[in-house]
Amino acid sequence: MSENILPKEFQTQGWLKKLTWFDWVFAVALLAGSVYAYSRYASYMDEYEVGILFGTALSLIGMGWGWKPSRLLVVVVSGLSLLAISIYNPAMQALAETGVTGQAAIDVLNYDKEQSKFFLRFLISSQSATMWMSALFFMATIAYFVELFSRSDFAGKVATAMVWSAVTMGLVGLLVRWYESYLIGADVGYIPVSNLYEVFILFAVITAMIYLYYEVRYETRAMGGFVLLIISAAVIFLLWYHFEKGASEIKPLVPALQSYWMKIHVPTNFVGYGGFALASMVGIVFLIKERALRHNSAGIMATRLPAADILDDVMYKSIALGFAFFTIATVLGAMWAAEAWGGYWSWDPKETWALIVWLNYAAWLHMRFTKGWRGAAMAWWAIIGLFITTFAFLGVNMFLSGLHSYGGL
Amino acid sequence: MNTAQSPKAQRQPSNKSVLLEFLGSMNLAISILVVLAIASIIGTVLQQNQPYNDYIIKFGPFWHEFFSSIGLYDVYSAIWFLVLLGFLVLSTSVCIYRNTPAMLRDMRQFRLHAKAKSLKSMKHTSVWQVESEQVTTTDFIQKAKLYLGQFGFQLRDEVFDNHHTLVAKKGSVNRIGYILTHVGIVVICVGGLIDGNLSLKMKEWAGDIKIETRDIIAKEVPAISRLKPDDSLSFRGSITLPEGSSSNFVFLNVRDGYLIQELPFAIKLKDFRVEHYESGQPKSFESDLVIHDDERDKFETTISVNYPLIYRGYAIYQASFGDGGTQMNLAVRPFFTKSLDNGQVQRTELKAEVNKKTTINTSEGKYILEFDDFKKFNIFPNKDKTINKKYTNYGASIIFKARDESGQAREFVNYMSPVKLEGRYFYLSGMRETLGDDFKYLHIPMDANATMDRFFRFHAILNDDARLLQMAQTAVGAAVSDMDRNNRQMQQQVAEAMVRLVGLFRRGGYVAIDGDIQEKVPQEKQQAIAEAYMGVLQTALENMYLLVLREEGIDVSKGISDADSVFFEDAVSALAGLGFYGTPFYLQLVDFEHREASGLQIARAPGKNIVYFGCLLLIIGIFMMFYIAQQRFWLMVVKAEGDSKMELIFAGSTNRNEFGFNKRYSKFAGQLKTLLLGDTK
């Protein structure tokens, strides 16, 4: 019945039809890359790792299709990492002929005045990329506050661009570090989410990515400076850890950590931590906004910060995201524990604190869902939640003994 | 967890419903969660399941008794903790029981009967007036159906007396999410309970089993402390197997004692291997096991960290490692004694085994040697700049405590092979008086034959008073002038002073000589005397050293070689420290036969898959609950009989993501209005 067809302007397309050519090229490239990696390295992988390889490709496709800006991120990060590898490969071989191998060779390529490679030394070696990430996060923090106080749209755009760049460099730093670990020794190589130094990079990157998602979605940059504060704090710790403790040195893994579980347990966990951290910073913005409305409703804080219900929504969404992923991470952790420690639950301090964190946010969500709690109380709770989370993340390793002791300072 | 939106019962509630209300209430659930969280924190701050002696030392007998009685040393299996967990399960179950019917109803219902008034009072609502003779209510509904249908909504419409209502519904699985998460929690707890030690506790209360607290060998443990394979549904125990040995049981640690859990098969450790990275860090731990199962079969397998063996529901893990009783040939080399009459340096052979104790007799009474550990490799960062290596291997070492008759113990670490430091080789022996301290090292220089024999000969000769005196007399005789030659008494005095200085030195080093000067010499002369003493001591030591060299057959008439001279200095430095070494002997590791042990953990957890299933429900449920919103849109077209005026009410509601729904509602309302009413008003 022709009359039953809606006029074109009212028709909506299925999500599949909404995909552009770029979406398809992106997906095909990722799958092709995975197939290539599989054809070259299958003999070094067990079936779980093959699953993780293709699972990662599918997840990235899903992320790219659902959150368009992330496609370019994936492309740029892959490009820079492959560039680093393409510089490392021949240079390492040339050095090997002169008898310099492993860490010493990497040091030559990164730092040596004469023999270092320009791009590695100044841009995309793991160390340089991480330093760029750190600098960009600091600058972005300042730029966001400039935007907030001066109402300069340009400063805001610069800030956003810097966060994207920082995320790019952080991811390049991690990926190149992954490759470097194999350059040090084929038996040393491991995914760089295995010690405190590496997970701090991961934390900064993931928290920033979650933030960027909400920045676009809610069309506001006013929260940026506050959210970047916690990322900057993480970066300060990272730099202290690097310069004071030499934590950036790549050291081989203890046997307990040599497992494919590492590749899924840790990143999942940090989506959780990232979500909780973001929520707490948004909680602070919420409290500032509320106070400003009461005391000086014409001031910058009252007028420039997003509306309370938006803040409340962002807070809820990032806690929900964090909670969902934290749940998965804890379950994955339990499954790993069942393979490594002889039981899926040992009431080890780290496990127990993970449970406490989980219970805390479970209670937060219940109060919101069933009692309809909103506002300042929930913001305060989200901030307190960050302290609990931080203790579970760092405090347990520092103050309590247990099976997770390898994460210590 | 009280998500019911049903109206409160008006009639007098029965006792049963009051009880259900209480058990299923959010307040109870949150209260239990808080208490559980606090208890969990206590469990992480207070180290669990430590030896009871440690607790007594930490808290004193009174608090120890108190903490022990309320189960703080094993919080997570304390009865009150389990009861709380039980209440949580009960509360969650009641919550599910009470809310599920309403939820299922809500999922199915379209709410076609909503009244115009209630639609108008919704948060998202629009009212449009239209006046037309041509279109019917059904025309509107059909168009809206076409429009909303393309977004994947379930549609239902019904014609009422004076209005026609369309409902579009989506995302009802959100409600399933609620059910799945809460059922998931209950399932996890049930699985956990199966794997918990509740049944063990019951048997203990019933008196069927008794915890063994004595340190006796496994064979002697009475039957009341033994569990047969079928006695326990689940357990987690451990056993340390030296290479070549086998076991058909594991130990279950319970509070301050243990039980023996028998297995339906025996496990033999054939070989245990540790592989190392270049830096000496362990790279892998592997155990070659042989499983002897009388009922089934016998097979060999290898387990390693992260790769356990699962056999007949028993999981066998590589948990730890240690020494399995390495056999050692040692030499006890006494200090502060001279050579035997035949000229041989004293030395006693000793056979020992790691993890065992041996008593030896020394010049200063009995010593108990407790051999704690043996290490085949000791890899440290390379300090020797002449070698281009990042790490160097110091070779094998023994770690032992030497306990004297008063019970005082010092800990030692002795390396078997010499270590190159600053271009020379030394035998290292570290000593510390308390566990937390760093080791202080004695450096015994290696001689040209790659032994420590010359050092001990030198040491022995310095402890031979007769030869010392002889040397001193000769030296004094050569040094004094003719005039004094007659004064034999003075010569004797000087020689005796020399002997006395060496005596002070060999027991207390330079510190002892210093102390002697402080005590006996007036302050103003101390400096001068000290210098004189040092000269005399140096002469004495050199002379004695020359004697050692001569006995070795070295011609010293034209001076000594650089190497021998460096050796002298190193030897004197070592000798000066002997007084602080703490034991009157050095224990040399001569030879060993390495025997390792593997620590296995064996567990049986039939509830594991139940727990995993619960986790799966929980995760799926969480995503359904967070990311699938239950949305409803109503389009009600109201038309009074015979009236050309129509009223369109478009309303929407959601239970999640209000913000996203806002956008969607605005879009729908805008498009529908244009679609239904045209551009005209």
PDB file of N, CA and C in Angstrom, chain B residues 17-54:
ATOM      1  N   SER B  17       3.486 -11.193  56.129  1.00  0.00           N
ATOM      2  CA  SER B  17       3.866 -10.136  55.202  1.00  0.00           C
ATOM      3  C   SER B  17       4.755  -9.095  55.881  1.00  0.00           C
ATOM      4  N   VAL B  18       4.553  -8.914  57.202  1.00  0.00           N
ATOM      5  CA  VAL B  18       5.447  -8.000  57.930  1.00  0.00           C
ATOM      6  C   VAL B  18       6.863  -8.544  57.902  1.00  0.00           C
ATOM      7  N   LEU B  19       6.971  -9.850  58.116  1.00  0.00           N
ATOM      8  CA  LEU B  19       8.287 -10.475  58.125  1.00  0.00           C
ATOM      9  C   LEU B  19       8.952 -10.339  56.749  1.00  0.00           C
ATOM     10  N   LEU B  20       8.157 -10.612  55.707  1.00  0.00           N
ATOM     11  CA  LEU B  20       8.701 -10.500  54.354  1.00  0.00           C
ATOM     12  C   LEU B  20       9.114  -9.063  54.056  1.00  0.00           C
ATOM     13  N   GLU B  21       8.286  -8.155  54.503  1.00  0.00           N
ATOM     14  CA  GLU B  21       8.585  -6.731  54.316  1.00  0.00           C
ATOM     15  C   GLU B  21       9.939  -6.395  54.923  1.00  0.00           C
ATOM     16  N   PHE B  22      10.124  -6.907  56.160  1.00  0.00           N
ATOM     17  CA  PHE B  22      11.370  -6.615  56.860  1.00  0.00           C
ATOM     18  C   PHE B  22      12.558  -7.255  56.144  1.00  0.00           C
ATOM     19  N   LEU B  23      12.411  -8.558  55.827  1.00  0.00           N
ATOM     20  CA  LEU B  23      13.534  -9.278  55.216  1.00  0.00           C
ATOM     21  C   LEU B  23      13.894  -8.718  53.839  1.00  0.00           C
ATOM     22  N   GLY B  24      12.880  -8.286  53.124  1.00  0.00           N
ATOM     23  CA  GLY B  24      13.138  -7.818  51.769  1.00  0.00           C
ATOM     24  C   GLY B  24      13.434  -6.342  51.706  1.00  0.00           C
ATOM     25  N   SER B  25      13.509  -5.703  52.880  1.00  0.00           N
ATOM     26  CA  SER B  25      13.637  -4.247  52.835  1.00  0.00           C
ATOM     27  C   SER B  25      15.049  -3.836  52.456  1.00  0.00           C
ATOM     28  N   MET B  26      15.072  -2.733  51.777  1.00  0.00           N
ATOM     29  CA  MET B  26      16.329  -2.123  51.371  1.00  0.00           C
ATOM     30  C   MET B  26      17.208  -1.808  52.574  1.00  0.00           C
ATOM     31  N   ASN B  27      16.557  -1.336  53.661  1.00  0.00           N
ATOM     32  CA  ASN B  27      17.342  -0.921  54.825  1.00  0.00           C
ATOM     33  C   ASN B  27      18.094  -2.099  55.418  1.00  0.00           C
ATOM     34  N   LEU B  28      17.416  -3.238  55.494  1.00  0.00           N
ATOM     35  CA  LEU B  28      18.082  -4.411  56.054  1.00  0.00           C
ATOM     36  C   LEU B  28      19.252  -4.796  55.159  1.00  0.00           C
ATOM     37  N   ALA B  29      18.997  -4.827  53.849  1.00  0.00           N
ATOM     38  CA  ALA B  29      20.044  -5.241  52.917  1.00  0.00           C
ATOM     39  C   ALA B  29      21.261  -4.324  53.026  1.00  0.00           C
ATOM     40  N   ILE B  30      20.993  -3.022  53.051  1.00  0.00           N
ATOM     41  CA  ILE B  30      22.121  -2.076  53.127  1.00  0.00           C
ATOM     42  C   ILE B  30      22.854  -2.218  54.451  1.00  0.00           C
ATOM     43  N   SER B  31      22.097  -2.430  55.529  1.00  0.00           N
ATOM     44  CA  SER B  31      22.746  -2.594  56.839  1.00  0.00           C
ATOM     45  C   SER B  31      23.662  -3.812  56.824  1.00  0.00           C
ATOM     46  N   ILE B  32      23.166  -4.905  56.256  1.00  0.00           N
ATOM     47  CA  ILE B  32      23.999  -6.116  56.206  1.00  0.00           C
ATOM     48  C   ILE B  32      25.250  -5.840  55.370  1.00  0.00           C
ATOM     49  N   LEU B  33      25.068  -5.153  54.250  1.00  0.00           N
ATOM     50  CA  LEU B  33      26.208  -4.846  53.386  1.00  0.00           C
ATOM     51  C   LEU B  33      27.261  -4.048  54.140  1.00  0.00           C
ATOM     52  N   VAL B  34      26.787  -3.075  54.934  1.00  0.00           N
ATOM     53  CA  VAL B  34      27.738  -2.232  55.665  1.00  0.00           C
ATOM     54  C   VAL B  34      28.527  -3.067  56.667  1.00  0.00           C
ATOM     55  N   VAL B  35      27.796  -3.913  57.418  1.00  0.00           N
ATOM     56  CA  VAL B  35      28.482  -4.736  58.424  1.00  0.00           C
ATOM     57  C   VAL B  35      29.479  -5.685  57.735  1.00  0.00           C
ATOM     58  N   LEU B  36      29.044  -6.276  56.630  1.00  0.00           N
ATOM     59  CA  LEU B  36      29.939  -7.182  55.900  1.00  0.00           C
ATOM     60  C   LEU B  36      31.187  -6.440  55.424  1.00  0.00           C
ATOM     61  N   ALA B  37      30.974  -5.210  54.952  1.00  0.00           N
ATOM     62  CA  ALA B  37      32.104  -4.433  54.462  1.00  0.00           C
ATOM     63  C   ALA B  37      33.079  -4.145  55.595  1.00  0.00           C
ATOM     64  N   ILE B  38      32.543  -3.767  56.767  1.00  0.00           N
ATOM     65  CA  ILE B  38      33.428  -3.460  57.898  1.00  0.00           C
ATOM     66  C   ILE B  38      34.191  -4.715  58.325  1.00  0.00           C
ATOM     67  N   ALA B  39      33.460  -5.830  58.406  1.00  0.00           N
ATOM     68  CA  ALA B  39      34.111  -7.083  58.794  1.00  0.00           C
ATOM     69  C   ALA B  39      35.204  -7.432  57.791  1.00  0.00           C
ATOM     70  N   SER B  40      34.921  -7.196  56.516  1.00  0.00           N
ATOM     71  CA  SER B  40      35.910  -7.500  55.491  1.00  0.00           C
ATOM     72  C   SER B  40      37.151  -6.641  55.663  1.00  0.00           C
ATOM     73  N   ILE B  41      36.922  -5.379  56.024  1.00  0.00           N
ATOM     74  CA  ILE B  41      38.073  -4.488  56.221  1.00  0.00           C
ATOM     75  C   ILE B  41      38.937  -5.004  57.369  1.00  0.00           C
ATOM     76  N   ILE B  42      38.274  -5.403  58.455  1.00  0.00           N
ATOM     77  CA  ILE B  42      39.031  -5.948  59.588  1.00  0.00           C
ATOM     78  C   ILE B  42      39.880  -7.126  59.116  1.00  0.00           C
ATOM     79  N   GLY B  43      39.257  -7.963  58.302  1.00  0.00           N
ATOM     80  CA  GLY B  43      39.969  -9.141  57.806  1.00  0.00           C
ATOM     81  C   GLY B  43      41.181  -8.806  56.958  1.00  0.00           C
ATOM     82  N   THR B  44      41.158  -7.627  56.324  1.00  0.00           N
ATOM     83  CA  THR B  44      42.338  -7.295  55.518  1.00  0.00           C
ATOM     84  C   THR B  44      43.408  -6.591  56.334  1.00  0.00           C
ATOM     85  N   VAL B  45      42.966  -5.863  57.373  1.00  0.00           N
ATOM     86  CA  VAL B  45      43.948  -5.128  58.168  1.00  0.00           C
ATOM     87  C   VAL B  45      44.644  -6.069  59.152  1.00  0.00           C
ATOM     88  N   LEU B  46      43.849  -6.946  59.754  1.00  0.00           N
ATOM     89  CA  LEU B  46      44.408  -7.925  60.678  1.00  0.00           C
ATOM     90  C   LEU B  46      44.775  -9.159  59.852  1.00  0.00           C
ATOM     91  N   GLN B  47      46.049  -9.432  59.756  1.00  0.00           N
ATOM     92  CA  GLN B  47      46.456 -10.558  58.912  1.00  0.00           C
ATOM     93  C   GLN B  47      45.830 -11.858  59.399  1.00  0.00           C
ATOM     94  N   GLN B  48      45.217 -12.554  58.448  1.00  0.00           N
ATOM     95  CA  GLN B  48      44.431 -13.729  58.808  1.00  0.00           C
ATOM     96  C   GLN B  48      45.294 -14.997  58.860  1.00  0.00           C
ATOM     97  N   ASN B  49      44.841 -15.910  59.701  1.00  0.00           N
ATOM     98  CA  ASN B  49      45.416 -17.261  59.736  1.00  0.00           C
ATOM     99  C   ASN B  49      46.933 -17.309  59.917  1.00  0.00           C
ATOM    100  N   GLN B  50      47.415 -16.422  60.793  1.00  0.00           N
ATOM    101  CA  GLN B  50      48.838 -16.470  61.123  1.00  0.00           C
ATOM    102  C   GLN B  50      49.019 -17.441  62.300  1.00  0.00           C
ATOM    103  N   PRO B  51      50.256 -17.851  62.556  1.00  0.00           N
ATOM    104  CA  PRO B  51      50.464 -18.679  63.747  1.00  0.00           C
ATOM    105  C   PRO B  51      50.005 -17.928  65.001  1.00  0.00           C
ATOM    106  N   TYR B  52      49.359 -18.663  65.925  1.00  0.00           N
ATOM    107  CA  TYR B  52      48.776 -18.000  67.088  1.00  0.00           C
ATOM    108  C   TYR B  52      49.816 -17.308  67.956  1.00  0.00           C
ATOM    109  N   ASN B  53      51.031 -17.838  67.929  1.00  0.00           N
ATOM    110  CA  ASN B  53      52.084 -17.200  68.725  1.00  0.00           C
ATOM    111  C   ASN B  53      52.313 -15.758  68.299  1.00  0.00           C
ATOM    112  N   ASP B  54      52.262 -15.526  66.995  1.00  0.00           N
ATOM    113  CA  ASP B  54      52.461 -14.170  66.487  1.00  0.00           C
ATOM    114  C   ASP B  54      51.403 -13.224  67.036  1.00  0.00           C
TER     115      ASP B  54
END
